[in-house]
XYZ file of C-alpha atoms in Angstrom:
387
model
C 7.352 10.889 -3.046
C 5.448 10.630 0.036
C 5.296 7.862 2.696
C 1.225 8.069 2.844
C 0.088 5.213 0.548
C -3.433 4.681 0.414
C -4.093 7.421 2.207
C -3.602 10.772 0.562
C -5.330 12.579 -0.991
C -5.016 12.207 -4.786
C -8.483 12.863 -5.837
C -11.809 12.748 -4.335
C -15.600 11.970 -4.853
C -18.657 13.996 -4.883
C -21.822 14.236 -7.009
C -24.878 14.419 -6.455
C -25.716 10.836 -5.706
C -22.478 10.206 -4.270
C -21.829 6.327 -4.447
C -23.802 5.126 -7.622
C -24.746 1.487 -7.913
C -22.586 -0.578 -10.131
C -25.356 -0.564 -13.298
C -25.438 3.404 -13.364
C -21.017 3.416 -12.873
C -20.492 3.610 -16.730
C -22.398 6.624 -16.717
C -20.515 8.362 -13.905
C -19.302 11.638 -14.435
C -17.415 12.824 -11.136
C -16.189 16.245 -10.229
C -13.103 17.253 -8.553
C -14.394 18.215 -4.791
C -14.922 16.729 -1.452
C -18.254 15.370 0.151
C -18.365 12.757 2.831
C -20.489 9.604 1.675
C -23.736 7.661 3.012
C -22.513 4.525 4.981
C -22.577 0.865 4.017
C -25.488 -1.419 5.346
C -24.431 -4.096 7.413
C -24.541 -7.766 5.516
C -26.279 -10.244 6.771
C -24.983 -12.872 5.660
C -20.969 -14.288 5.060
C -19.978 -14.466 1.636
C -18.024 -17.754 1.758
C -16.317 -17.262 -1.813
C -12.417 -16.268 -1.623
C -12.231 -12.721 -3.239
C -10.785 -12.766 -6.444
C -7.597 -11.538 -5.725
C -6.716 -13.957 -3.580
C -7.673 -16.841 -5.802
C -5.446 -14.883 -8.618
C -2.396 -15.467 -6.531
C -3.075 -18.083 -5.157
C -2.657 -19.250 -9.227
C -6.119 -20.410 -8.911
C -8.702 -19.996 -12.511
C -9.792 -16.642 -12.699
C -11.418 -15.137 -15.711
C -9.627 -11.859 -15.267
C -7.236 -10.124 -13.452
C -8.466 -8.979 -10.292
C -7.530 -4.995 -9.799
C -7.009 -2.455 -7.486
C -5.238 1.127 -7.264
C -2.535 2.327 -4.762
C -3.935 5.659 -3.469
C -7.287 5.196 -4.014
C -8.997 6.018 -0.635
C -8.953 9.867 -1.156
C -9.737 12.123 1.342
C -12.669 14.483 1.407
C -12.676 18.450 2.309
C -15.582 18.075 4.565
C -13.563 15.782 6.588
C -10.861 17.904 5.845
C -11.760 20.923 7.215
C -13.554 19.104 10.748
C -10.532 17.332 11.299
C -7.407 18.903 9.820
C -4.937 16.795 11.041
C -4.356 13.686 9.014
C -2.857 11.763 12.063
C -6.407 12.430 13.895
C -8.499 11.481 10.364
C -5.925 7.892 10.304
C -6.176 7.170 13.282
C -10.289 7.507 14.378
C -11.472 4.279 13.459
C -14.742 5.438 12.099
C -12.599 8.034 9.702
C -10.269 5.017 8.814
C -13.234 2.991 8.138
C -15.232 5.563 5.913
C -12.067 6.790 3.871
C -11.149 3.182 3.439
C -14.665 2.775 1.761
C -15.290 5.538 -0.548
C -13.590 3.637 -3.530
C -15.071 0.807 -2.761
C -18.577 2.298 -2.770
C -18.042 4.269 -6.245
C -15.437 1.982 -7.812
C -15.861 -1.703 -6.694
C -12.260 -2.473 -6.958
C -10.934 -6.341 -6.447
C -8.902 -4.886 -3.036
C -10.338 -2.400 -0.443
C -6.766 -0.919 1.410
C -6.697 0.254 4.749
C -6.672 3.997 5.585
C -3.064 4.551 6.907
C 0.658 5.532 6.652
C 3.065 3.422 7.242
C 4.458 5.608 9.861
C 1.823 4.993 11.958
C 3.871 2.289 14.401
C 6.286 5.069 15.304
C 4.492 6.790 17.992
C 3.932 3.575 19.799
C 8.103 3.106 19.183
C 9.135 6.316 21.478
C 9.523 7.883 17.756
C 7.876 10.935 18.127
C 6.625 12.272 14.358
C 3.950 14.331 12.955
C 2.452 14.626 9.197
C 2.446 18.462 8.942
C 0.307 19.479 5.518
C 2.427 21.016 3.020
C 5.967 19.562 4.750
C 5.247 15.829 4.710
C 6.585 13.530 7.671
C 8.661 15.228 10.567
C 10.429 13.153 12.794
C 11.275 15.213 15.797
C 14.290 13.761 17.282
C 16.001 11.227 14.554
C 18.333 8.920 15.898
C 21.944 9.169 15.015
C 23.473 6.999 17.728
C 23.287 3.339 19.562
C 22.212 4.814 22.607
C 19.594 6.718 20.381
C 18.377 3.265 19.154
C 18.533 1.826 22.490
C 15.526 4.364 23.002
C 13.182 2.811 20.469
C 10.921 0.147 21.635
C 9.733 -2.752 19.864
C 5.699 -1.969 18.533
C 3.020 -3.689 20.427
C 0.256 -2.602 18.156
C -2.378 -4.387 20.369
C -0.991 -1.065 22.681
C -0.409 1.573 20.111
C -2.901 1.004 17.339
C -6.146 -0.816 18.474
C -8.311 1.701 16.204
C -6.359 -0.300 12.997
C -7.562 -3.683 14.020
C -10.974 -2.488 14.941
C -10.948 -0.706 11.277
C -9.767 -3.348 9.828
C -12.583 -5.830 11.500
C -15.268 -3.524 10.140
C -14.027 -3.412 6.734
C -13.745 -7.355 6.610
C -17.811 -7.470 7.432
C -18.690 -4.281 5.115
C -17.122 -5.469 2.001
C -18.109 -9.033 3.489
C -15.593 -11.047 0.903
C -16.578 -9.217 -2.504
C -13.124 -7.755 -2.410
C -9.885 -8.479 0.124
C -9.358 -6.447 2.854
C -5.797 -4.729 2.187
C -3.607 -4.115 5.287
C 0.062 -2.519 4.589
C 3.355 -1.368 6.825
C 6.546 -0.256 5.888
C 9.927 -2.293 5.371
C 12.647 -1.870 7.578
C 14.838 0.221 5.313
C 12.285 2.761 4.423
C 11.224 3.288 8.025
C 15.040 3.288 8.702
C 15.219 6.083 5.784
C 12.613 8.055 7.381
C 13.538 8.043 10.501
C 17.083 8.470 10.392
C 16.415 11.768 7.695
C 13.985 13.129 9.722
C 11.377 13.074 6.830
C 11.581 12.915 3.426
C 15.060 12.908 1.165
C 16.159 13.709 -1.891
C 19.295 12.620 -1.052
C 19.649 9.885 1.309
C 22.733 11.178 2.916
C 22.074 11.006 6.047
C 20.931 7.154 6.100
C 23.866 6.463 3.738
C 26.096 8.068 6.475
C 24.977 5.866 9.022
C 25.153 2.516 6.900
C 28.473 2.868 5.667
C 30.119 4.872 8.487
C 28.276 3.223 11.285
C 26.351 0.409 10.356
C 26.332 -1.403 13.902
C 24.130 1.027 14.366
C 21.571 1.077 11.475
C 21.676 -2.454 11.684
C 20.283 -2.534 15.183
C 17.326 -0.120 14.370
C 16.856 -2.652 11.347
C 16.068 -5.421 13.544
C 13.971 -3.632 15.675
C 11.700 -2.362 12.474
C 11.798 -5.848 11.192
C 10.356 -7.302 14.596
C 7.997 -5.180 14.809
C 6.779 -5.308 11.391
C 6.573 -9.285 11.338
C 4.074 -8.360 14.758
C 1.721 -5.376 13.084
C 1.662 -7.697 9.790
C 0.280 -10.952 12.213
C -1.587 -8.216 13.945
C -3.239 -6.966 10.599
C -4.070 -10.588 9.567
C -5.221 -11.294 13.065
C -7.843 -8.556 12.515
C -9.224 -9.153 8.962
C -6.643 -8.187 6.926
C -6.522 -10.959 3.944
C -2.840 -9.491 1.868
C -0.642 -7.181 3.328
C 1.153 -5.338 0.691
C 5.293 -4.067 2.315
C 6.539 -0.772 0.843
C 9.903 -0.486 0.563
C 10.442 2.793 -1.571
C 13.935 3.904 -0.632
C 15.313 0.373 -0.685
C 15.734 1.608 -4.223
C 18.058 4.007 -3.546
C 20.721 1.224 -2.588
C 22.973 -0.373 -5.257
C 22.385 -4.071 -5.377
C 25.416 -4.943 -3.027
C 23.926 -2.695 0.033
C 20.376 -3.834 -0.940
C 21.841 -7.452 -0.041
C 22.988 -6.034 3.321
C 20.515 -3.367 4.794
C 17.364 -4.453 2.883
C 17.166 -8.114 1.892
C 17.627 -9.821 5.028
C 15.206 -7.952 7.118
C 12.622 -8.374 4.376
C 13.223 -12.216 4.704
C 12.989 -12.134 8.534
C 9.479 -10.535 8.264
C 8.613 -12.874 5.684
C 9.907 -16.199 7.605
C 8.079 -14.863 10.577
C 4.554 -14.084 9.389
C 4.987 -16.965 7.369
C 5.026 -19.443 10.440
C 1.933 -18.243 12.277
C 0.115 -17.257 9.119
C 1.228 -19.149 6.065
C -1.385 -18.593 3.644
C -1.592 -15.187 4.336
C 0.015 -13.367 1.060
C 2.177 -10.869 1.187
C 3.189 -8.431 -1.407
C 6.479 -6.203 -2.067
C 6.645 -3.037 -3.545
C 10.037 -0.875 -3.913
C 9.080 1.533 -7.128
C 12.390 2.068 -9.349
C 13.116 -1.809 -8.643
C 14.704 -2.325 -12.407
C 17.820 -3.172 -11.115
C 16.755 -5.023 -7.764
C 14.131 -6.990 -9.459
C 16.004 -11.082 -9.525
C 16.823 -9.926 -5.850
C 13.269 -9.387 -4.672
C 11.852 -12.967 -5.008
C 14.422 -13.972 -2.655
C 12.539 -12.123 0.129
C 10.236 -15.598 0.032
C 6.852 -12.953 -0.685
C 3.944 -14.252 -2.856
C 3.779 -10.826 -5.191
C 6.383 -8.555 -6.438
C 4.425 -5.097 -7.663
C 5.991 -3.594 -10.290
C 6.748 -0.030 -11.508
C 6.106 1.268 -15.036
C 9.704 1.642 -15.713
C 9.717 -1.938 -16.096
C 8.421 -3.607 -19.023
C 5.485 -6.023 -17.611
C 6.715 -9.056 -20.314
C 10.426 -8.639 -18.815
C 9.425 -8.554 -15.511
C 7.366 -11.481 -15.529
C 10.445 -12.836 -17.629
C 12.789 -11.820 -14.965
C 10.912 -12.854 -11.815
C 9.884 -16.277 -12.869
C 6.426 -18.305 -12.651
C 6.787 -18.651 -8.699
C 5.987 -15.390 -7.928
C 2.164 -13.491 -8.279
C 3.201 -9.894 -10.210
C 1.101 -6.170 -9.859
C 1.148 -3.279 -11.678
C 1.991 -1.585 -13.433
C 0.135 0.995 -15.884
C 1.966 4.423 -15.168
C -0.261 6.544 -13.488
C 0.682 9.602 -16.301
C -1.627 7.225 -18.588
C -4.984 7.989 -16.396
C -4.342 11.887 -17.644
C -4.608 10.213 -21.556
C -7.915 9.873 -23.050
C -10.113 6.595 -22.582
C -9.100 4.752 -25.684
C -5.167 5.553 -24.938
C -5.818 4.340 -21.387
C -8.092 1.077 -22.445
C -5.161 0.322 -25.075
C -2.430 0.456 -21.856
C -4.059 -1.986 -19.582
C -5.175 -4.552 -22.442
C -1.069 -4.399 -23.311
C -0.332 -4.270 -19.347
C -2.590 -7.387 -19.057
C -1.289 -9.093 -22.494
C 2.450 -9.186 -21.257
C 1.679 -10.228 -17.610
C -0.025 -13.339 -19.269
C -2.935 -15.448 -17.731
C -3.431 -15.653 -13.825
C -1.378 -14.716 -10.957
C -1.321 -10.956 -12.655
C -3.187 -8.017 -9.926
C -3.720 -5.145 -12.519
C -2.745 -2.189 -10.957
C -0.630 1.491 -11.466
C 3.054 1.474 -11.321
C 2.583 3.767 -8.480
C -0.201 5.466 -6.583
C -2.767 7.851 -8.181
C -1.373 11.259 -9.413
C -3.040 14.622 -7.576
C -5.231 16.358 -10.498
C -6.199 12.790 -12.431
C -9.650 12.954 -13.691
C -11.740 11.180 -11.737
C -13.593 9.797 -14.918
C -10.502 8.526 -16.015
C -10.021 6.144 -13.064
C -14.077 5.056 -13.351
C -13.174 4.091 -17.094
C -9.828 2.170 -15.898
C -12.195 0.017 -13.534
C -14.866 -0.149 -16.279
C -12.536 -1.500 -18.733
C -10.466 -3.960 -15.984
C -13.523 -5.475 -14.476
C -14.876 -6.190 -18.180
C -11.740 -8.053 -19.252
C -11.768 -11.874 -19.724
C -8.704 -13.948 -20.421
């Protein structure tokens, strides 16, 4: 799995008008290549209306569920080959903003995400890292010790990241309310796991090391990840963000016990803290493979809990209760099925989550090789749904 979730690439968008209006979308036939699009014209007037996912859970009336896809700002070979390095395409803000757009432009999803990994604080923590194509994330100098931790700084992103907030500003006035603006970081654990690895794991030895041999210290770079991430989530919101969605993939790698210890309580402290500066801002959790976490995750105080497809969507909405907004969770192996097997998977997805407070969307993000017409049908079909 990789850390870079809306950002890479899974598929991309080309044809020869390359961003067709919503009447001519049915008939959409995409090919698999890269082509950078036209640009959005500026609105000229404020749509007051909330966007529909935020009404949905908020529990508000909505006549369907409001959907959008992890992974689906793809990147594009033209921009690509003029600017190789992904750090330099996420972290231009006119890059950020045009990636962030292209699947809102073909697509119309309910939620336009931000362009962005959610490694992107590190730099601005005195954790140098690069994301080398082909390898993944490579942290250079991972630390092991106290005094290693004592090194990292807390993230000022008004410092580190200005080009997110400005991205994020111009995506709030291009997509001018007809969706929500998306912003995302990582949990403490996962950034932990990262960090602390050196990349990615299969394992997880070398963070299991640390919070069972030494966990003084993991705990420390815990609370420094869960400071900071309570500031770049205010920070996000502060600059149009409407949800910000927390990944914590590897917290799924703990048994519940050491999920209670190294993962729960720093989710809560981010949540408390955004919470008192921004309470109706919602925030969403996803850890894929959360079967066995899934009465724990609630506790974290967030508004949604995004499920994987492991889970069955009636027993998770079972199992999490009505006080809690749920996403997902279609597998993303079902966009390689044909149309009718896919339009069969999100009328059950959308049948078991029940009416309202349900965001329709894939158990994970978008799978490299899916057919692009595949994910214009799974939009077609979602946005014509009515409870």
């Amino acid at each position: 799995m990789s850390c870079i979730y809306s950002s890479l690439s899974s598929f991309s968008i080309s044809s020869k008008s390359a961003f067709p209006s919503s009447s001519s979308r049915s008939n959409f036939k995409p090919r698999i290549s890269c082509s950078v699009g036209g640009t959005v014209a500026e609105p000229k007037t404020i749509n007051a209306t909330e966007p529909l996912l935020l009404d949905a859970v908020r529990g508000k009336e909505v006549e369907r569920p409001p959907v959008w896809l992890m992974r689906q700002a793809g990147s594009y070979q033209t921009l690509c080959e003029k600017h190789p390095s992904f750090r330099e395409r996420s972290e231009n803000v006119d890059l950020v903003v045009e990636i962030s757009l292209q699947p809102w432009k073909v697509f119309q999803p309910d939620g336009v995400i931000l362009f962005s990994d959610i490694l992107t604080p590190l730099s601005g923590m005195n954790i140098p890292f690069d994301i080398i194509k082909g390898k993944g994330p490579v942290i250079f100098d991972p630390p092991t010790t106290l005094s290693d931790v004592e090194k990292v700084r807390e993230f000022i992103p008004e410092e580190s990241v200005p080009y997110v907030g400005e991205a994020l500003t111009i995506l709030r006035k291009e997509v001018n309310n007809q969706a929500a603006v998306l912003g995302f970081v990582g949990a403490p654990f996962t950034l932990a796991s990262y960090v602390v690895e050196g990349g990615s794991s299969k394992n997880f030895t070398k963070i299991k090391r640390l919070a069972f041999a030494e966990p003084k210290v993991l705990h420390s770079l815990l609370q420094i990840f869960a400071t900071s991430m309570a500031k770049y989530i205010r920070y996000q919101a502060d600059h149009g963000a409407q949800a910000v969605q927390i990944f914590d993939s590897w917290a799924t790698e703990l048994s519940p016990v050491d999920f209670e210890e190294f993962s729960l309580p720093y989710l809560k402290q981010i949540v408390e803290a955004v919470k008192l500066t921004h309470p109706d801002l919602p925030l969403i959790l996803y850890a894929s493979g959360s079967g066995g976490l899934l009465e724990r995750l609630p506790l974290t105080g967030v508004d949604v809990v995004s499920l994987d497809w492991t889970v069955d969507m009636a027993d998770g909405r079972r199992r999490l209760g009505p006080n809690v907004a749920i996403q997902g969770n279609v597998d993303p192996g079902v966009l390689f099925g044909s149309k009718e097997f896919i339009t069969n998977r999100i009328n059950d997805t959308v049948k078991k989550a029940g009416k309202g407070k349900h965001i329709l969307n894939l158990g994970h993000g978008i799978k490299v090789g899916t057919p692009e017409e595949n994910v214009a049908h799974f939009f077609e079909v979602a946005k014509g749904l009515r409870y």
